Tab-separated table of C-alpha atoms in Angstrom:
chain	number	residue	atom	x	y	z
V	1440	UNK	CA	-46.421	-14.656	-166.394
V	1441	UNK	CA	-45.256	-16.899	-163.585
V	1442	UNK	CA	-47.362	-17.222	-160.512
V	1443	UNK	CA	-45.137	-16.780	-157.585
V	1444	UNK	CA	-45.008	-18.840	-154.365
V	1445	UNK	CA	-46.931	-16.989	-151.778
V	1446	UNK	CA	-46.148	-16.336	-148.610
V	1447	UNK	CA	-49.369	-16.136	-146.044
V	1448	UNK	CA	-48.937	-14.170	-142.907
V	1449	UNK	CA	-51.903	-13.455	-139.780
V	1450	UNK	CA	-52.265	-10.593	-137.692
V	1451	UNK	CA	-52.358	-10.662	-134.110
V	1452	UNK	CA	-55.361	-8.706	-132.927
V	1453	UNK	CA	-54.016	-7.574	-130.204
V	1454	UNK	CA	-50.250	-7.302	-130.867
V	1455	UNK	CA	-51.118	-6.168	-134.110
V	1456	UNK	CA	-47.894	-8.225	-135.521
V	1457	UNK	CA	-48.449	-9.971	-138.437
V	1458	UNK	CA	-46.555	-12.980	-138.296
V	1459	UNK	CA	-46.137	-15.882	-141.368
V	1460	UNK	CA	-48.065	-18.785	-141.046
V	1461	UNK	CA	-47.966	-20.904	-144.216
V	1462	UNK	CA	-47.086	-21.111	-147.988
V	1463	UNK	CA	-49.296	-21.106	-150.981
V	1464	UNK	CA	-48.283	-22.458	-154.167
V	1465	UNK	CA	-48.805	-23.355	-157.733
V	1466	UNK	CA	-48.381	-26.948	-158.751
V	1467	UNK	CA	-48.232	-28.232	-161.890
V	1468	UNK	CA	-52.300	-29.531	-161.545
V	1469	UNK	CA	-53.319	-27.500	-158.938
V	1470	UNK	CA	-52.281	-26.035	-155.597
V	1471	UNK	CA	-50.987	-26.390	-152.223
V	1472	UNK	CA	-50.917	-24.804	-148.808
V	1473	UNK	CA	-48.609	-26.036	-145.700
V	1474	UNK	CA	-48.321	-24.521	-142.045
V	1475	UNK	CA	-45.031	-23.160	-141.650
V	1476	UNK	CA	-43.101	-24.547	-138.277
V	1477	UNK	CA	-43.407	-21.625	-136.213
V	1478	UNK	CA	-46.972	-21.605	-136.465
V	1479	UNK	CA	-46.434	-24.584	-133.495
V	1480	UNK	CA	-44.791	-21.385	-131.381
V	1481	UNK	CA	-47.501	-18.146	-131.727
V	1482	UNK	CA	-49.612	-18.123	-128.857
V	1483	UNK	CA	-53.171	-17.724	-130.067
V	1484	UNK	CA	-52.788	-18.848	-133.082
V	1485	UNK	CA	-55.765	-20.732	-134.772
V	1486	UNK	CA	-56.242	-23.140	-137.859
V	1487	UNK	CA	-57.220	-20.704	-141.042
V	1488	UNK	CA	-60.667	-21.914	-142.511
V	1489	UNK	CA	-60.718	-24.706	-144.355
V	1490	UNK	CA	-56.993	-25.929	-142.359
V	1491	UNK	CA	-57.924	-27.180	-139.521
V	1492	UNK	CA	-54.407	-29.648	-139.374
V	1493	UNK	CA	-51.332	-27.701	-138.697
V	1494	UNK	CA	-49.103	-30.725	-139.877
V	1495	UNK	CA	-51.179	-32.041	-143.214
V	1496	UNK	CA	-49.948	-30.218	-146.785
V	1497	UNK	CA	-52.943	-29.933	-148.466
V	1498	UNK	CA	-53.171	-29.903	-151.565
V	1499	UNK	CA	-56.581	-29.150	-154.607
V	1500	UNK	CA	-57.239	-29.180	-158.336
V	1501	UNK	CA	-59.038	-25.370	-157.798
V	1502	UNK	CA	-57.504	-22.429	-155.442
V	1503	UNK	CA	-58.699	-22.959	-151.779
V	1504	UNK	CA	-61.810	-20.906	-151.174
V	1505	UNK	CA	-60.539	-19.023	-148.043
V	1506	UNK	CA	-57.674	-17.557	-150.906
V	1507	UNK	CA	-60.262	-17.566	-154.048
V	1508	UNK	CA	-62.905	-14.855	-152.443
V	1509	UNK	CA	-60.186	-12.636	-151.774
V	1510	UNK	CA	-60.236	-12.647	-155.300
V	1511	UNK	CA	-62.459	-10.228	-157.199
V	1512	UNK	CA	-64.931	-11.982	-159.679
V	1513	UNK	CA	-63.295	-11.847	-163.539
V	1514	UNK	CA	-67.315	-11.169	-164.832
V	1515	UNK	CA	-67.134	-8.127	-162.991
V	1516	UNK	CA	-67.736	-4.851	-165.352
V	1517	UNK	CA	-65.252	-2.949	-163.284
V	1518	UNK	CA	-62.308	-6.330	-162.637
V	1519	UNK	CA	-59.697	-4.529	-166.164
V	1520	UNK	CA	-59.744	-1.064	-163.590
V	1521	UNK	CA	-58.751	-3.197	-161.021
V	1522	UNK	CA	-55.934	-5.127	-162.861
V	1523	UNK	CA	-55.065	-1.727	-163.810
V	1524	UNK	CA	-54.460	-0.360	-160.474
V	1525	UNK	CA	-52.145	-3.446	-159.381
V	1526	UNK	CA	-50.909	-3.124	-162.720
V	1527	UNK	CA	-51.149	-6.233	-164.064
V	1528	UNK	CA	-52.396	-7.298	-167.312
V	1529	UNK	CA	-55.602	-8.948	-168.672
V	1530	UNK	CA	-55.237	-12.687	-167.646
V	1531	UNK	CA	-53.357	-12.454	-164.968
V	1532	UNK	CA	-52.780	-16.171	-163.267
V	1533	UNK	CA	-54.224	-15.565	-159.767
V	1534	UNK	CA	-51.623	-15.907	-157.498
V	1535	UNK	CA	-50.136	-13.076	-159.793
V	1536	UNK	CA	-53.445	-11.271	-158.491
V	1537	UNK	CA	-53.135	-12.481	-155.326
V	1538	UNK	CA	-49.536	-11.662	-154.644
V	1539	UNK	CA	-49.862	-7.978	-155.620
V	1540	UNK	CA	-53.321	-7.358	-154.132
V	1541	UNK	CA	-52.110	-9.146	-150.977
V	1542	UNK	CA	-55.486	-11.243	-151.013
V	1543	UNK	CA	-56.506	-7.918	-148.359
V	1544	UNK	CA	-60.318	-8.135	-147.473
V	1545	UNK	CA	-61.470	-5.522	-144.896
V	1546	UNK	CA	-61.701	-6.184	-140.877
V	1547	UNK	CA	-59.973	-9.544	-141.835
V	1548	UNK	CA	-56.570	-10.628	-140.497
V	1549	UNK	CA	-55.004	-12.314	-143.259
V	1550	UNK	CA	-51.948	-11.283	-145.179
V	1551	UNK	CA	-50.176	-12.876	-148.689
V	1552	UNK	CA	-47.113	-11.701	-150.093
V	1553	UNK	CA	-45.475	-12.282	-153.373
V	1554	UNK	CA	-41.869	-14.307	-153.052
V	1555	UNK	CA	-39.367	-11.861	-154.480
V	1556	UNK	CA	-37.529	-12.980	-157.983
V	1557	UNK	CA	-34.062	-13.978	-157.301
V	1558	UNK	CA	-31.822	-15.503	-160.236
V	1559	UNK	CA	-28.898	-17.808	-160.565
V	1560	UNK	CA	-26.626	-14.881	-160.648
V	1561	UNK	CA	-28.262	-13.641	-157.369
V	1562	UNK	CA	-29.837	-10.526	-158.732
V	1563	UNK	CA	-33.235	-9.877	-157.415
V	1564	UNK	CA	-36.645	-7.587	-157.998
V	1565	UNK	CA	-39.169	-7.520	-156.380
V	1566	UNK	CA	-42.964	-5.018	-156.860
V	1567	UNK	CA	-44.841	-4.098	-154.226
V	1568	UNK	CA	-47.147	-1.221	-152.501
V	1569	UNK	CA	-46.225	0.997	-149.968
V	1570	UNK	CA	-47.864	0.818	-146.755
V	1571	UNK	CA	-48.759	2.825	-143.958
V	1572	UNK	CA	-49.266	6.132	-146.430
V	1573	UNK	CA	-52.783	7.094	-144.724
V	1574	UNK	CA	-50.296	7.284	-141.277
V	1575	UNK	CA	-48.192	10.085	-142.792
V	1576	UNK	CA	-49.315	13.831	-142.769
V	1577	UNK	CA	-48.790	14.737	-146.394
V	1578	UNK	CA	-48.139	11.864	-148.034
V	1579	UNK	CA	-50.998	11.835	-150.065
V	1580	UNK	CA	-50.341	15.101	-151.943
V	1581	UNK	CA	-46.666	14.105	-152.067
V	1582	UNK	CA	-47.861	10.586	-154.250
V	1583	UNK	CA	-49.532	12.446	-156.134
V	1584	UNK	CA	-47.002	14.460	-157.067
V	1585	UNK	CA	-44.099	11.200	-158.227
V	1586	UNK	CA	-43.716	9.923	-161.365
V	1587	UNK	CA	-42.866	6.539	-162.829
V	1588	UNK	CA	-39.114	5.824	-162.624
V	1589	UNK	CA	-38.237	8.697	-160.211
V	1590	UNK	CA	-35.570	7.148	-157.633
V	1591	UNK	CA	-36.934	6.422	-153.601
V	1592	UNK	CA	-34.316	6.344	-150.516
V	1593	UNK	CA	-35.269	4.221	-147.537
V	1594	UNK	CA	-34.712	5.213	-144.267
V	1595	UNK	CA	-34.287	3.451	-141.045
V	1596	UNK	CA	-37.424	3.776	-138.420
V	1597	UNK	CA	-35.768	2.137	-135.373
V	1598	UNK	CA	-37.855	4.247	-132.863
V	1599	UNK	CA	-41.331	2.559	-134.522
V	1600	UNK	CA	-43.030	0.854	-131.577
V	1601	UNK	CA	-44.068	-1.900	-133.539
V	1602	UNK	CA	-40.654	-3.094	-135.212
V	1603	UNK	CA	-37.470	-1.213	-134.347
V	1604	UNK	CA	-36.306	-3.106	-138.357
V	1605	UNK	CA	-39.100	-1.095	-140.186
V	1606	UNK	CA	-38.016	1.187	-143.415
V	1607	UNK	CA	-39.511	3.937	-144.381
V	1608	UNK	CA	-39.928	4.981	-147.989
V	1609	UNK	CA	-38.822	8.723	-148.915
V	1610	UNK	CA	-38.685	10.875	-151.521
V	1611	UNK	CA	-36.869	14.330	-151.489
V	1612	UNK	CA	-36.372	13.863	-147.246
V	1613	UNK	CA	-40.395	13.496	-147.194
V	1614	UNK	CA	-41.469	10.498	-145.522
V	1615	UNK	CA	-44.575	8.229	-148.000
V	1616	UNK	CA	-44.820	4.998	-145.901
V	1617	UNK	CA	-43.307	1.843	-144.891
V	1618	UNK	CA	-41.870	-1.412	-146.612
V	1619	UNK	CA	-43.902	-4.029	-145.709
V	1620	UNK	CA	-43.431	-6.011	-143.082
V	1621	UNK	CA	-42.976	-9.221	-144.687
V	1622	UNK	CA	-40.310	-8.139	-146.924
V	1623	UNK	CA	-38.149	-6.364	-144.286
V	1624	UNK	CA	-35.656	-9.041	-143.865
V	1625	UNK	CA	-35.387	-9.443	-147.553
V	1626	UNK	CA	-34.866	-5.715	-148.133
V	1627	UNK	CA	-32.532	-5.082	-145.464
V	1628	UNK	CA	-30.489	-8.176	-147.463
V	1629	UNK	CA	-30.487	-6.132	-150.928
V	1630	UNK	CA	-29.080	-3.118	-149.304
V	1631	UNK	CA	-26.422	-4.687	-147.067
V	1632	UNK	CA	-24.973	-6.275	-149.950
V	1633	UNK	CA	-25.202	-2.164	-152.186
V	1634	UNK	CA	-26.217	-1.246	-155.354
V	1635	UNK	CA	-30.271	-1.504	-154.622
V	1636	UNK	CA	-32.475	1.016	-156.080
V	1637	UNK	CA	-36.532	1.867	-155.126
V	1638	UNK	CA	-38.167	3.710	-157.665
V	1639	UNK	CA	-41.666	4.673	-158.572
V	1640	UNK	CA	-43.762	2.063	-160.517
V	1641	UNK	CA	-46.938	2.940	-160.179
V	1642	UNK	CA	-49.173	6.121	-158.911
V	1643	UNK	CA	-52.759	5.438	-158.556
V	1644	UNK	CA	-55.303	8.466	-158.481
V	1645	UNK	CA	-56.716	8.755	-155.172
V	1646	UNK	CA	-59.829	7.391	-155.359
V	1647	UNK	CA	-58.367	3.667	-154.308
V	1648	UNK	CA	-57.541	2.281	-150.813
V	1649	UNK	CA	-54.448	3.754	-149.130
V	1650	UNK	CA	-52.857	0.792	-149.382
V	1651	UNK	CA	-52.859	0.787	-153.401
V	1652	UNK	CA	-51.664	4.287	-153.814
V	1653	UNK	CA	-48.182	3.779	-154.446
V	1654	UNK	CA	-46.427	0.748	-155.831
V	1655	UNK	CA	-42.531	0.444	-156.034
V	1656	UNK	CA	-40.177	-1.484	-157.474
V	1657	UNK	CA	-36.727	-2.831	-156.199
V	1658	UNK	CA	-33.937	-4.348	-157.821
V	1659	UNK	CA	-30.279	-5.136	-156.436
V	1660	UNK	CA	-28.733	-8.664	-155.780
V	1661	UNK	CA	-28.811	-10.745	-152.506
V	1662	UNK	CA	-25.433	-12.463	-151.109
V	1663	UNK	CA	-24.766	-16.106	-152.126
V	1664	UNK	CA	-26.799	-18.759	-151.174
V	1665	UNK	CA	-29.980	-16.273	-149.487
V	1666	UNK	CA	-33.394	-16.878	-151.115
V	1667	UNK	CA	-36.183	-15.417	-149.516
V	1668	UNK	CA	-38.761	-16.778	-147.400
V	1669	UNK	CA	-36.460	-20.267	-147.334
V	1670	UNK	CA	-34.171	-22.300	-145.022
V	1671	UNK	CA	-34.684	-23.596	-141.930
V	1672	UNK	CA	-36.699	-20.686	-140.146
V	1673	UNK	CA	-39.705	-21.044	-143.113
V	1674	UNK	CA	-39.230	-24.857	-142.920
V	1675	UNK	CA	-42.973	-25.962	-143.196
V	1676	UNK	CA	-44.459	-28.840	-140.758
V	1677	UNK	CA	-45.391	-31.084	-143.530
């Protein structure tokens, strides 16, 4: 299993935008994190711990520690249930982990998202969990309720007060949740160009965070030349 580049994002505490800020990846010995430009442009915006230099790439043999404790400890009696809700298998590189968990620790403001799969044919897939579910009346009983494979529709929320872009994730007219945030510009790609499909995944029992309830997954193809999170608007400064 690949580990996929990850995309890291912050939340503005008072906006409550969460905005990309950098890039994680995988080298061949190690890894490597880099500021992306616009970083330069958020008002507010401080260093992440352990990066204090906006324009340095830095680079390590091991994983960063501000991105390896938002990993949970492999000796752990309970760490196969919890590979088993992000459904991911034993041995699992950890930006794999990382990328479907999000890297989400509670009261914090940092955000990671997996770089969606896009081949030389320009067919794309991408997993992910819904968000927002906890916001919708009914939604939990109506999770419950899916079943791997059965087909999603999105639906346009222009009159959300946070982003007029956002999608909401439906099933039978019932609204579930949102597409994240950072994957709105990809998704709204894969359905311009037609034929993209959302379906059911993954339904964990209700005893895990909100935000691990309901994973989806998306296929379709992008139009030529688009890869996501690249070109000039997630150049990096270094």
């Amino acid at each position: 299993m690949d580990a996929p580049r990850l995309l890291v994002a912050w939340q503005d505490p008072r906006s409550r935008l969460i905005m990309p800020v950098g890039v994680l990846d995988q080298l061949s010995a190690g890894f490597s994190f880099a500021y992306l430009q616009r970083v330069l442009d958020i008002p507010g915006f401080r260093p992440l711990l352990g990066f204090e230099d906006l324009e340095r790439r830095y680079e390590s043999a091991e994983l960063f520690p501000l991105f390896r404790q938002r990993l949970m400890d492999s000796r752990r009696s309970d760490y196969h249930r919890y590979l088993t809700i992000l459904g991911l298998p034993e041995g699992a590189p950890a930006l794999v982990v990382l990328g479907r968990s999000e890297g989400r620790r509670a009261g914090d403001s940092i955000f990671l998202m997996a770089e969606p799969k896009v081949d030389d044919e320009g067919r794309t897939s991408a997993s992910f969990f819904v968000h927002g579910t906890r916001y919708k009346a009914g939604a939990e009983s109506r999770i419950s309720a899916l079943h791997e494979g059965e087909l999603l529709v999105l639906r346009d929320d222009k009159q959300n007060p946070v982003n007029s872009r956002a999608l909401l994730v439906t099933h039978g007219g019932d609204e579930l949740g949102w597409i994240p945030d950072l994957l709105l510009d990809y998704v709204h790609v894969v359905r311009d160009v037609g034929g993209m499909t959302i379906r059911v995944a993954q339904v964990n029992r209700g005893d895990v965070p909100p935000n691990l309830r309901l994973r989806v997954q998306l296929q379709g193809s992008v139009r030529e030349g688009y890869l996501p999170f690249r070109g000039e608007e997630w150049a990096t400064t270094a």
